[in-house]
Amino acid sequence: MRSTKPFRSCLLSMLLIVVMSWNIFPGAARAQDELRIATSYKLMTLDPHYANLNENTSLLSHIYERLVYQDEKLDLKPGLAVSWRATSETQWQFKLRENVRFHDGSPFTADDVVYTIERIRDFVKSPNGGFRSYVSGIKSVSAPDPLTVVIETSGPVPNLPLSFSSIFVMHRPGQGFQTTQELNAGHAPVGTGPYRFESWSSGEMLKLKRNNDYWGDKPDWPEVTFRVIESPAARVAALTTGDVDIADAIPARDVASLKQRGAKIASVGAARINFIQFDVERETLPGVTDKSGVEIANPFKNPLVRRALAMATDRGVLVDKILAGYGTAAAQVFPNGLPGTSANLTPEAPNYEEAKALLAEAGFPEGFHVVLAGPAGRYPGDGESLQAIAQSWARIGVAVQPATSPFSVFNTRRAAGDYALWYGGTSGETVDVILHALLASPDPEGGSGALNFGHYRNQAFDQMLAKAQSIEEGLERNNALAEATDFVMADQPIIPLYHFHHIVGYGARVAAYAMHPRGWTTAMQTLPVTE
């Protein structure tokens, strides 16, 4: 049975509404061949296994595909695998889709899946662990026939199919493993996806052409060009002038003016968290001093300090003023009510007097000075959020110097240990995926703590999380994850800020755009205007 393209049914229902009420820019006519997208995602590598970042997931999903797909409701759907089942506590069997071919014409087989898993597990050396956490529990993988994959795990891995919703399948080369350097050096990446690679300029441009031999529905747009525009204002301007057809990560403050100019807006609550993260490992930290500028011992080692700063953070200002309502205040890693979240954790209003008392109890009655780092233009309202947090913390004596930089610079400096605390964000398939990456003790070999740049370690939490992840999907697992979340957040390793809403603007040549809560920006989510 021929597969339908993700987002198709949602897009068609949207189109019925849009064609009745479309207020277009002047001069709009029929759709042309090329879809032009202004994206905040700065694709820095063509290696789909090197960095577990949303820009890779989003843009490379045109070229590569996964065994399992997570739809707009975060439910698992068949991708390159048509079915899967656990044959024992430590064995899974995946049946693959027939008549799928890579862009070079070669058939997709189970051997490509074996290669993909082994490349991630045994070969690729990512600075933050990459995708290794998804395959760390795999003991062996085999291909008993061209359309069957058998996976043996070291122990029970009840959520293994979900892991494969994050892994792109690569084609096995003639020999050895392809290196990241080879993939970035101009060798066209070969996948099974709806678009073929055309050209790429690192951090600037990605050009794609339709894969007319795609096994699923043929893509609507023959050509797609992604222009990396990191400045939100510049993305908005490009959409307003008609230089692009779609612009992602639209600031909430620009929604009203874009609508007045005839643009359409699509938005959805994000399955993600934006937060403040502390370095809790080092004895002293860059940019952390007393009020006279003298270096002091790391205050963030003390959970009382972390709790005081959390209590002095006004999330209402962030959500209502900076995000203009396109967000939800956060107290944990996913919005309340989703599977695995805790009903006990709700966002608190700031309590400055109690926060000052906690600081005094921790030995900082006069506060201290700190540099708060963050990326510029990567997340909605990121720069303004840092300014608002600085104003809130000033009320308890903590003097904050916000420091923003382009994400590529920020990411490099954060990994190098140049920051004491920072504003960040991450998304994931489920609550436990984020907990495992963000708050579990860092273990490059095991794959945990890939985003735990603050080097927070809590063995009791690690054990609770591991126990929850060993339980089959369902109420018992969700309750165990909620309990682990309650436990770790009492220690305040991060300050949850908000779950922002993904906002995309689109122009006259686009009839409808279907949002995904993971925040992906793809041509497959886009229907063109037709006569």
CSV table of N, CA, C and O in Angstrom, one decimal, residues 471-514:
chain,number,residue,atom,x,y,z
A,471,ILE,N,10.4,0.3,32.2
A,471,ILE,CA,9.0,-0.1,32.3
A,471,ILE,C,8.4,0.1,30.9
A,471,ILE,O,8.6,1.1,30.2
A,472,GLU,N,7.5,-0.8,30.5
A,472,GLU,CA,6.8,-0.7,29.2
A,472,GLU,C,5.9,0.5,29.2
A,472,GLU,O,5.4,0.9,30.3
A,473,GLU,N,5.7,1.1,28.0
A,473,GLU,CA,4.9,2.3,27.9
A,473,GLU,C,3.5,2.1,28.5
A,473,GLU,O,2.9,1.0,28.3
A,474,GLY,N,3.1,3.1,29.3
A,474,GLY,CA,1.8,3.0,29.9
A,474,GLY,C,1.8,3.8,31.2
A,474,GLY,O,2.7,4.6,31.5
A,475,LEU,N,0.7,3.6,32.0
A,475,LEU,CA,0.5,4.4,33.2
A,475,LEU,C,1.6,4.2,34.2
A,475,LEU,O,2.1,5.2,34.8
A,476,GLU,N,2.1,3.0,34.4
A,476,GLU,CA,3.1,2.7,35.4
A,476,GLU,C,4.4,3.5,35.0
A,476,GLU,O,5.1,4.1,35.9
A,477,ARG,N,4.8,3.4,33.8
A,477,ARG,CA,6.0,4.1,33.3
A,477,ARG,C,5.8,5.7,33.5
A,477,ARG,O,6.7,6.3,34.0
A,478,ASN,N,4.6,6.2,33.1
A,478,ASN,CA,4.4,7.6,33.2
A,478,ASN,C,4.5,8.1,34.7
A,478,ASN,O,5.0,9.1,35.0
A,479,ASN,N,3.9,7.3,35.6
A,479,ASN,CA,4.0,7.6,37.0
A,479,ASN,C,5.4,7.6,37.5
A,479,ASN,O,5.8,8.4,38.3
A,480,ALA,N,6.2,6.6,37.1
A,480,ALA,CA,7.6,6.5,37.5
A,480,ALA,C,8.4,7.7,37.0
A,480,ALA,O,9.3,8.3,37.7
A,481,LEU,N,8.1,8.2,35.8
A,481,LEU,CA,8.8,9.3,35.2
A,481,LEU,C,8.4,10.6,36.0
A,481,LEU,O,9.3,11.5,36.3
A,482,ALA,N,7.1,10.7,36.4
A,482,ALA,CA,6.7,11.9,37.1
A,482,ALA,C,7.3,11.9,38.5
A,482,ALA,O,7.8,13.0,39.0
A,483,GLU,N,7.5,10.7,39.1
A,483,GLU,CA,8.2,10.7,40.4
A,483,GLU,C,9.6,11.1,40.3
A,483,GLU,O,10.1,11.8,41.2
A,484,ALA,N,10.3,10.6,39.3
A,484,ALA,CA,11.7,11.0,39.0
A,484,ALA,C,11.8,12.5,38.8
A,484,ALA,O,12.8,13.1,39.3
A,485,THR,N,10.9,13.0,38.1
A,485,THR,CA,10.9,14.5,37.8
A,485,THR,C,10.7,15.3,39.1
A,485,THR,O,11.4,16.3,39.3
A,486,ASP,N,9.7,14.9,39.9
A,486,ASP,CA,9.5,15.5,41.2
A,486,ASP,C,10.8,15.5,42.0
A,486,ASP,O,11.2,16.5,42.6
A,487,PHE,N,11.5,14.4,42.0
A,487,PHE,CA,12.7,14.2,42.8
A,487,PHE,C,13.8,15.1,42.4
A,487,PHE,O,14.4,15.9,43.1
A,488,VAL,N,14.1,15.2,41.0
A,488,VAL,CA,15.2,15.9,40.6
A,488,VAL,C,15.0,17.4,40.6
A,488,VAL,O,15.9,18.2,40.9
A,489,MET,N,13.7,17.8,40.3
A,489,MET,CA,13.4,19.2,40.3
A,489,MET,C,13.5,19.9,41.7
A,489,MET,O,13.7,21.1,41.8
A,490,ALA,N,13.3,19.1,42.7
A,490,ALA,CA,13.5,19.6,44.1
A,490,ALA,C,14.9,20.0,44.3
A,490,ALA,O,15.2,20.9,45.2
A,491,ASP,N,15.8,19.5,43.5
A,491,ASP,CA,17.2,19.9,43.7
A,491,ASP,C,17.6,21.1,42.8
A,491,ASP,O,18.7,21.6,42.8
A,492,GLN,N,16.7,21.5,41.9
A,492,GLN,CA,16.8,22.7,41.0
A,492,GLN,C,18.1,22.7,40.2
A,492,GLN,O,18.8,23.6,40.1
A,493,PRO,N,18.3,21.6,39.4
A,493,PRO,CA,19.5,21.6,38.5
A,493,PRO,C,19.4,22.6,37.4
A,493,PRO,O,20.4,23.0,36.8
A,494,ILE,N,18.2,22.9,37.0
A,494,ILE,CA,17.9,23.9,36.0
A,494,ILE,C,16.8,24.8,36.5
A,494,ILE,O,16.1,24.4,37.4
A,495,ILE,N,16.6,25.9,35.8
A,495,ILE,CA,15.3,26.7,36.0
A,495,ILE,C,14.5,26.6,34.8
A,495,ILE,O,14.8,27.2,33.8
A,496,PRO,N,13.4,25.8,34.8
A,496,PRO,CA,12.5,25.8,33.7
A,496,PRO,C,11.9,27.2,33.5
A,496,PRO,O,11.4,27.8,34.4
A,497,LEU,N,11.9,27.7,32.3
A,497,LEU,CA,11.3,29.0,32.0
A,497,LEU,C,10.0,28.9,31.3
A,497,LEU,O,9.0,29.3,31.8
A,498,TYR,N,9.9,28.4,30.1
A,498,TYR,CA,8.7,28.3,29.4
A,498,TYR,C,8.8,27.3,28.2
A,498,TYR,O,9.9,26.8,27.8
A,499,HIS,N,7.6,26.9,27.8
A,499,HIS,CA,7.4,26.0,26.6
A,499,HIS,C,6.9,27.0,25.5
A,499,HIS,O,5.7,27.3,25.6
A,500,PHE,N,7.8,27.5,24.7
A,500,PHE,CA,7.3,28.4,23.7
A,500,PHE,C,6.5,27.8,22.6
A,500,PHE,O,6.5,26.5,22.4
A,501,HIS,N,5.7,28.5,21.9
A,501,HIS,CA,4.9,28.0,20.8
A,501,HIS,C,5.7,28.3,19.5
A,501,HIS,O,6.3,29.4,19.3
A,502,HIS,N,5.8,27.3,18.7
A,502,HIS,CA,6.5,27.4,17.4
A,502,HIS,C,5.5,28.3,16.5
A,502,HIS,O,4.3,28.0,16.4
A,503,ILE,N,6.1,29.3,15.9
A,503,ILE,CA,5.3,30.2,15.0
A,503,ILE,C,6.0,30.3,13.6
A,503,ILE,O,7.2,30.6,13.6
A,504,VAL,N,5.2,30.0,12.6
A,504,VAL,CA,5.7,30.1,11.2
A,504,VAL,C,4.8,31.1,10.5
A,504,VAL,O,3.6,31.0,10.6
A,505,GLY,N,5.4,31.9,9.7
A,505,GLY,CA,4.7,32.8,8.8
A,505,GLY,C,4.8,32.3,7.3
A,505,GLY,O,5.9,31.9,7.0
A,506,TYR,N,3.8,32.5,6.5
A,506,TYR,CA,3.9,32.1,5.1
A,506,TYR,C,3.1,33.0,4.2
A,506,TYR,O,2.2,33.7,4.7
A,507,GLY,N,3.6,33.1,3.0
A,507,GLY,CA,3.1,34.1,2.1
A,507,GLY,C,2.2,33.6,1.1
A,507,GLY,O,1.6,32.5,1.2
A,508,ALA,N,2.0,34.4,0.0
A,508,ALA,CA,0.9,34.2,-1.0
A,508,ALA,C,1.0,32.9,-1.8
A,508,ALA,O,0.0,32.4,-2.3
A,509,ARG,N,2.2,32.4,-1.9
A,509,ARG,CA,2.4,31.2,-2.8
A,509,ARG,C,2.1,29.9,-2.0
A,509,ARG,O,2.1,28.8,-2.6
A,510,VAL,N,1.9,30.0,-0.7
A,510,VAL,CA,1.7,28.9,0.2
A,510,VAL,C,0.2,28.9,0.6
A,510,VAL,O,-0.3,29.9,1.1
A,511,ALA,N,-0.5,27.7,0.4
A,511,ALA,CA,-1.9,27.6,0.7
A,511,ALA,C,-2.1,27.3,2.2
A,511,ALA,O,-3.0,27.7,2.8
A,512,ALA,N,-1.3,26.4,2.7
A,512,ALA,CA,-1.4,25.9,4.1
A,512,ALA,C,-0.1,25.4,4.6
A,512,ALA,O,0.7,24.9,3.8
A,513,TYR,N,0.1,25.5,5.9
A,513,TYR,CA,1.3,25.0,6.5
A,513,TYR,C,0.9,24.2,7.8
A,513,TYR,O,0.2,24.8,8.6
A,514,ALA,N,1.3,23.0,7.9
A,514,ALA,CA,1.0,22.2,9.1
A,514,ALA,C,2.1,22.2,10.1
A,514,ALA,O,3.2,21.8,9.7
